Amino acid sequence: KAGVTQTPRYLIKTRGQQVTLSCSPISGHRSVSWYQQTPGQGLQFLFEYFSETQRNKGNFPGRFSGRQFSNSRSEMNVSTLELGDSALYLCASSWTALSSGANVLTFGAGSRLTVL
Amino acid sequence: DAKTTQPNSMESNEEEPVHLPCNHSTISGTDYIHWYRQLPSQGPEYVIHGLTSNVNNRMASLAIAEDRKSSTLILHRATLRDAAVYYCILNTGNQFYFGTGTSLTVIP
C-alpha cells in the first residue's frame, strides 16, 4: 500500500508570491490533515478535511487555505507569502484503529518551503 | 487546546530500556493519548496510543497513570534507530495537539 505522498518536496519562493502544495492520502483514507512545522513553534495544526469538507481549522490567518477533491487528494495554498511562512508542511491521512476506535495519523515526508 | 508537557531531551544507552514521560493534566475523559516519533528529514511516525489501560505493541509500551494526567512511553531496548523526537499527543475527535516533543539520544 502506497504511503502519503506530498509534492513538491522542496520549493523556494519569494515574499508576496503564493504557493500550492499537494497531498495524496493512502488509498481509502478520507480524512486529510495539514500541519506546519517550524523550529520555534513546533508542529501546529492547520486544517482537516473529510469528504471534501473542512471539518476543523487551526489558528492561522486566512492566507492559508485548503481544499479536498472527490478522490480525497488535498491541496493547501498560502497566498502573499511572508518570511515566517518558511516551514515544513506536513500532510497526514487518518485511519481508525479497530481495537479502540481512535483515529491514527499517517504522515507524508512533507514539503519544505523556503521564503526569501 | 489540550496541552502536553515533555522534557526537551533525554539520553539512553543502547540496549537499555527508556522511559519517556509526559504530563497532560488538562486531559478530558474522551481524549486518547498518542505517541509519535519523528526521525530526521521524515514526517512523524505513529508509535502507540491508549485511553485508560496500559498498552503494548511491537514497538513500545504505554503506561497510563490511573488519573490519566500523565503517561510514559517505554522502549524496552533502545537501539540507535530509536534516536528521534518523540511527541506525546492528546487526540480529541479528529484533532491532534502536538507538544514540543522529547529529543532522544541513544548512546552506543
JSON list of C-alpha atoms in Angstrom, two decimals, chain A residues 20-82:
[
{"chain": "A", "resi": 20, "resn": "THR", "atom": "CA", "xyz": [0.19, 25.39, -3.66]},
{"chain": "A", "resi": 21, "resn": "LEU", "atom": "CA", "xyz": [1.16, 22.11, -2.03]},
{"chain": "A", "resi": 22, "resn": "SER", "atom": "CA", "xyz": [-0.35, 18.75, -2.87]},
{"chain": "A", "resi": 23, "resn": "CYS", "atom": "CA", "xyz": [-1.08, 15.68, -0.79]},
{"chain": "A", "resi": 24, "resn": "SER", "atom": "CA", "xyz": [-2.27, 12.24, -1.89]},
{"chain": "A", "resi": 25, "resn": "PRO", "atom": "CA", "xyz": [-3.53, 10.21, 1.07]},
{"chain": "A", "resi": 26, "resn": "ILE", "atom": "CA", "xyz": [-3.34, 6.47, 1.49]},
{"chain": "A", "resi": 27, "resn": "SER", "atom": "CA", "xyz": [-5.93, 4.80, -0.70]},
{"chain": "A", "resi": 28, "resn": "GLY", "atom": "CA", "xyz": [-9.23, 4.55, 1.16]},
{"chain": "A", "resi": 29, "resn": "HIS", "atom": "CA", "xyz": [-8.39, 7.24, 3.72]},
{"chain": "A", "resi": 30, "resn": "ARG", "atom": "CA", "xyz": [-10.93, 10.03, 3.53]},
{"chain": "A", "resi": 31, "resn": "SER", "atom": "CA", "xyz": [-9.56, 12.39, 6.17]},
{"chain": "A", "resi": 32, "resn": "VAL", "atom": "CA", "xyz": [-6.57, 14.61, 5.38]},
{"chain": "A", "resi": 33, "resn": "SER", "atom": "CA", "xyz": [-4.94, 16.99, 7.85]},
{"chain": "A", "resi": 34, "resn": "TRP", "atom": "CA", "xyz": [-2.26, 19.60, 7.33]},
{"chain": "A", "resi": 35, "resn": "TYR", "atom": "CA", "xyz": [0.37, 20.74, 9.82]},
{"chain": "A", "resi": 36, "resn": "GLN", "atom": "CA", "xyz": [3.05, 23.40, 9.82]},
{"chain": "A", "resi": 37, "resn": "GLN", "atom": "CA", "xyz": [6.35, 22.58, 11.49]},
{"chain": "A", "resi": 38, "resn": "THR", "atom": "CA", "xyz": [8.89, 25.26, 12.39]},
{"chain": "A", "resi": 39, "resn": "PRO", "atom": "CA", "xyz": [11.82, 25.16, 14.82]},
{"chain": "A", "resi": 40, "resn": "GLY", "atom": "CA", "xyz": [10.27, 27.83, 17.00]},
{"chain": "A", "resi": 41, "resn": "GLN", "atom": "CA", "xyz": [6.62, 26.74, 17.10]},
{"chain": "A", "resi": 42, "resn": "GLY", "atom": "CA", "xyz": [6.87, 23.01, 16.59]},
{"chain": "A", "resi": 43, "resn": "LEU", "atom": "CA", "xyz": [4.01, 21.16, 14.89]},
{"chain": "A", "resi": 44, "resn": "GLN", "atom": "CA", "xyz": [0.89, 23.26, 14.52]},
{"chain": "A", "resi": 45, "resn": "PHE", "atom": "CA", "xyz": [-2.44, 22.10, 13.14]},
{"chain": "A", "resi": 46, "resn": "LEU", "atom": "CA", "xyz": [-3.65, 23.97, 10.06]},
{"chain": "A", "resi": 47, "resn": "PHE", "atom": "CA", "xyz": [-6.86, 22.25, 8.97]},
{"chain": "A", "resi": 48, "resn": "GLU", "atom": "CA", "xyz": [-8.54, 18.91, 8.39]},
{"chain": "A", "resi": 49, "resn": "TYR", "atom": "CA", "xyz": [-10.72, 17.78, 5.51]},
{"chain": "A", "resi": 50, "resn": "PHE", "atom": "CA", "xyz": [-13.11, 14.88, 5.25]},
{"chain": "A", "resi": 51, "resn": "SER", "atom": "CA", "xyz": [-15.16, 14.08, 2.15]},
{"chain": "A", "resi": 52, "resn": "GLU", "atom": "CA", "xyz": [-14.30, 17.44, 0.56]},
{"chain": "A", "resi": 53, "resn": "THR", "atom": "CA", "xyz": [-15.45, 19.42, 3.62]},
{"chain": "A", "resi": 54, "resn": "GLN", "atom": "CA", "xyz": [-13.25, 21.29, 6.06]},
{"chain": "A", "resi": 55, "resn": "ARG", "atom": "CA", "xyz": [-14.12, 19.92, 9.48]},
{"chain": "A", "resi": 56, "resn": "ASN", "atom": "CA", "xyz": [-11.56, 21.64, 11.67]},
{"chain": "A", "resi": 57, "resn": "LYS", "atom": "CA", "xyz": [-9.33, 24.65, 11.37]},
{"chain": "A", "resi": 58, "resn": "GLY", "atom": "CA", "xyz": [-6.35, 25.76, 13.41]},
{"chain": "A", "resi": 59, "resn": "ASN", "atom": "CA", "xyz": [-5.41, 29.28, 14.37]},
{"chain": "A", "resi": 60, "resn": "PHE", "atom": "CA", "xyz": [-3.84, 30.51, 11.14]},
{"chain": "A", "resi": 61, "resn": "PRO", "atom": "CA", "xyz": [-4.61, 33.63, 9.08]},
{"chain": "A", "resi": 62, "resn": "GLY", "atom": "CA", "xyz": [-6.89, 33.49, 6.05]},
{"chain": "A", "resi": 63, "resn": "ARG", "atom": "CA", "xyz": [-3.85, 33.43, 3.76]},
{"chain": "A", "resi": 64, "resn": "PHE", "atom": "CA", "xyz": [-3.72, 29.73, 4.50]},
{"chain": "A", "resi": 65, "resn": "SER", "atom": "CA", "xyz": [-6.42, 27.76, 2.74]},
{"chain": "A", "resi": 66, "resn": "GLY", "atom": "CA", "xyz": [-7.03, 24.26, 1.55]},
{"chain": "A", "resi": 67, "resn": "ARG", "atom": "CA", "xyz": [-9.37, 22.02, -0.30]},
{"chain": "A", "resi": 68, "resn": "GLN", "atom": "CA", "xyz": [-10.04, 18.36, -0.87]},
{"chain": "A", "resi": 69, "resn": "PHE", "atom": "CA", "xyz": [-11.10, 16.69, -4.07]},
{"chain": "A", "resi": 70, "resn": "SER", "atom": "CA", "xyz": [-13.55, 13.84, -4.60]},
{"chain": "A", "resi": 71, "resn": "ASN", "atom": "CA", "xyz": [-10.66, 11.35, -4.79]},
{"chain": "A", "resi": 72, "resn": "SER", "atom": "CA", "xyz": [-9.51, 12.54, -1.31]},
{"chain": "A", "resi": 73, "resn": "ARG", "atom": "CA", "xyz": [-6.42, 14.25, -2.66]},
{"chain": "A", "resi": 74, "resn": "SER", "atom": "CA", "xyz": [-5.88, 17.58, -0.95]},
{"chain": "A", "resi": 75, "resn": "GLU", "atom": "CA", "xyz": [-4.13, 20.83, -1.69]},
{"chain": "A", "resi": 76, "resn": "MET", "atom": "CA", "xyz": [-3.18, 23.70, 0.55]},
{"chain": "A", "resi": 77, "resn": "ASN", "atom": "CA", "xyz": [-2.47, 27.20, -0.62]},
{"chain": "A", "resi": 78, "resn": "VAL", "atom": "CA", "xyz": [-0.61, 30.03, 1.02]},
{"chain": "A", "resi": 79, "resn": "SER", "atom": "CA", "xyz": [-1.07, 33.45, -0.53]},
{"chain": "A", "resi": 80, "resn": "THR", "atom": "CA", "xyz": [1.06, 36.58, -0.09]},
{"chain": "A", "resi": 81, "resn": "LEU", "atom": "CA", "xyz": [3.95, 34.64, 1.36]},
{"chain": "A", "resi": 82, "resn": "GLU", "atom": "CA", "xyz": [5.87, 36.05, 4.32]}
]
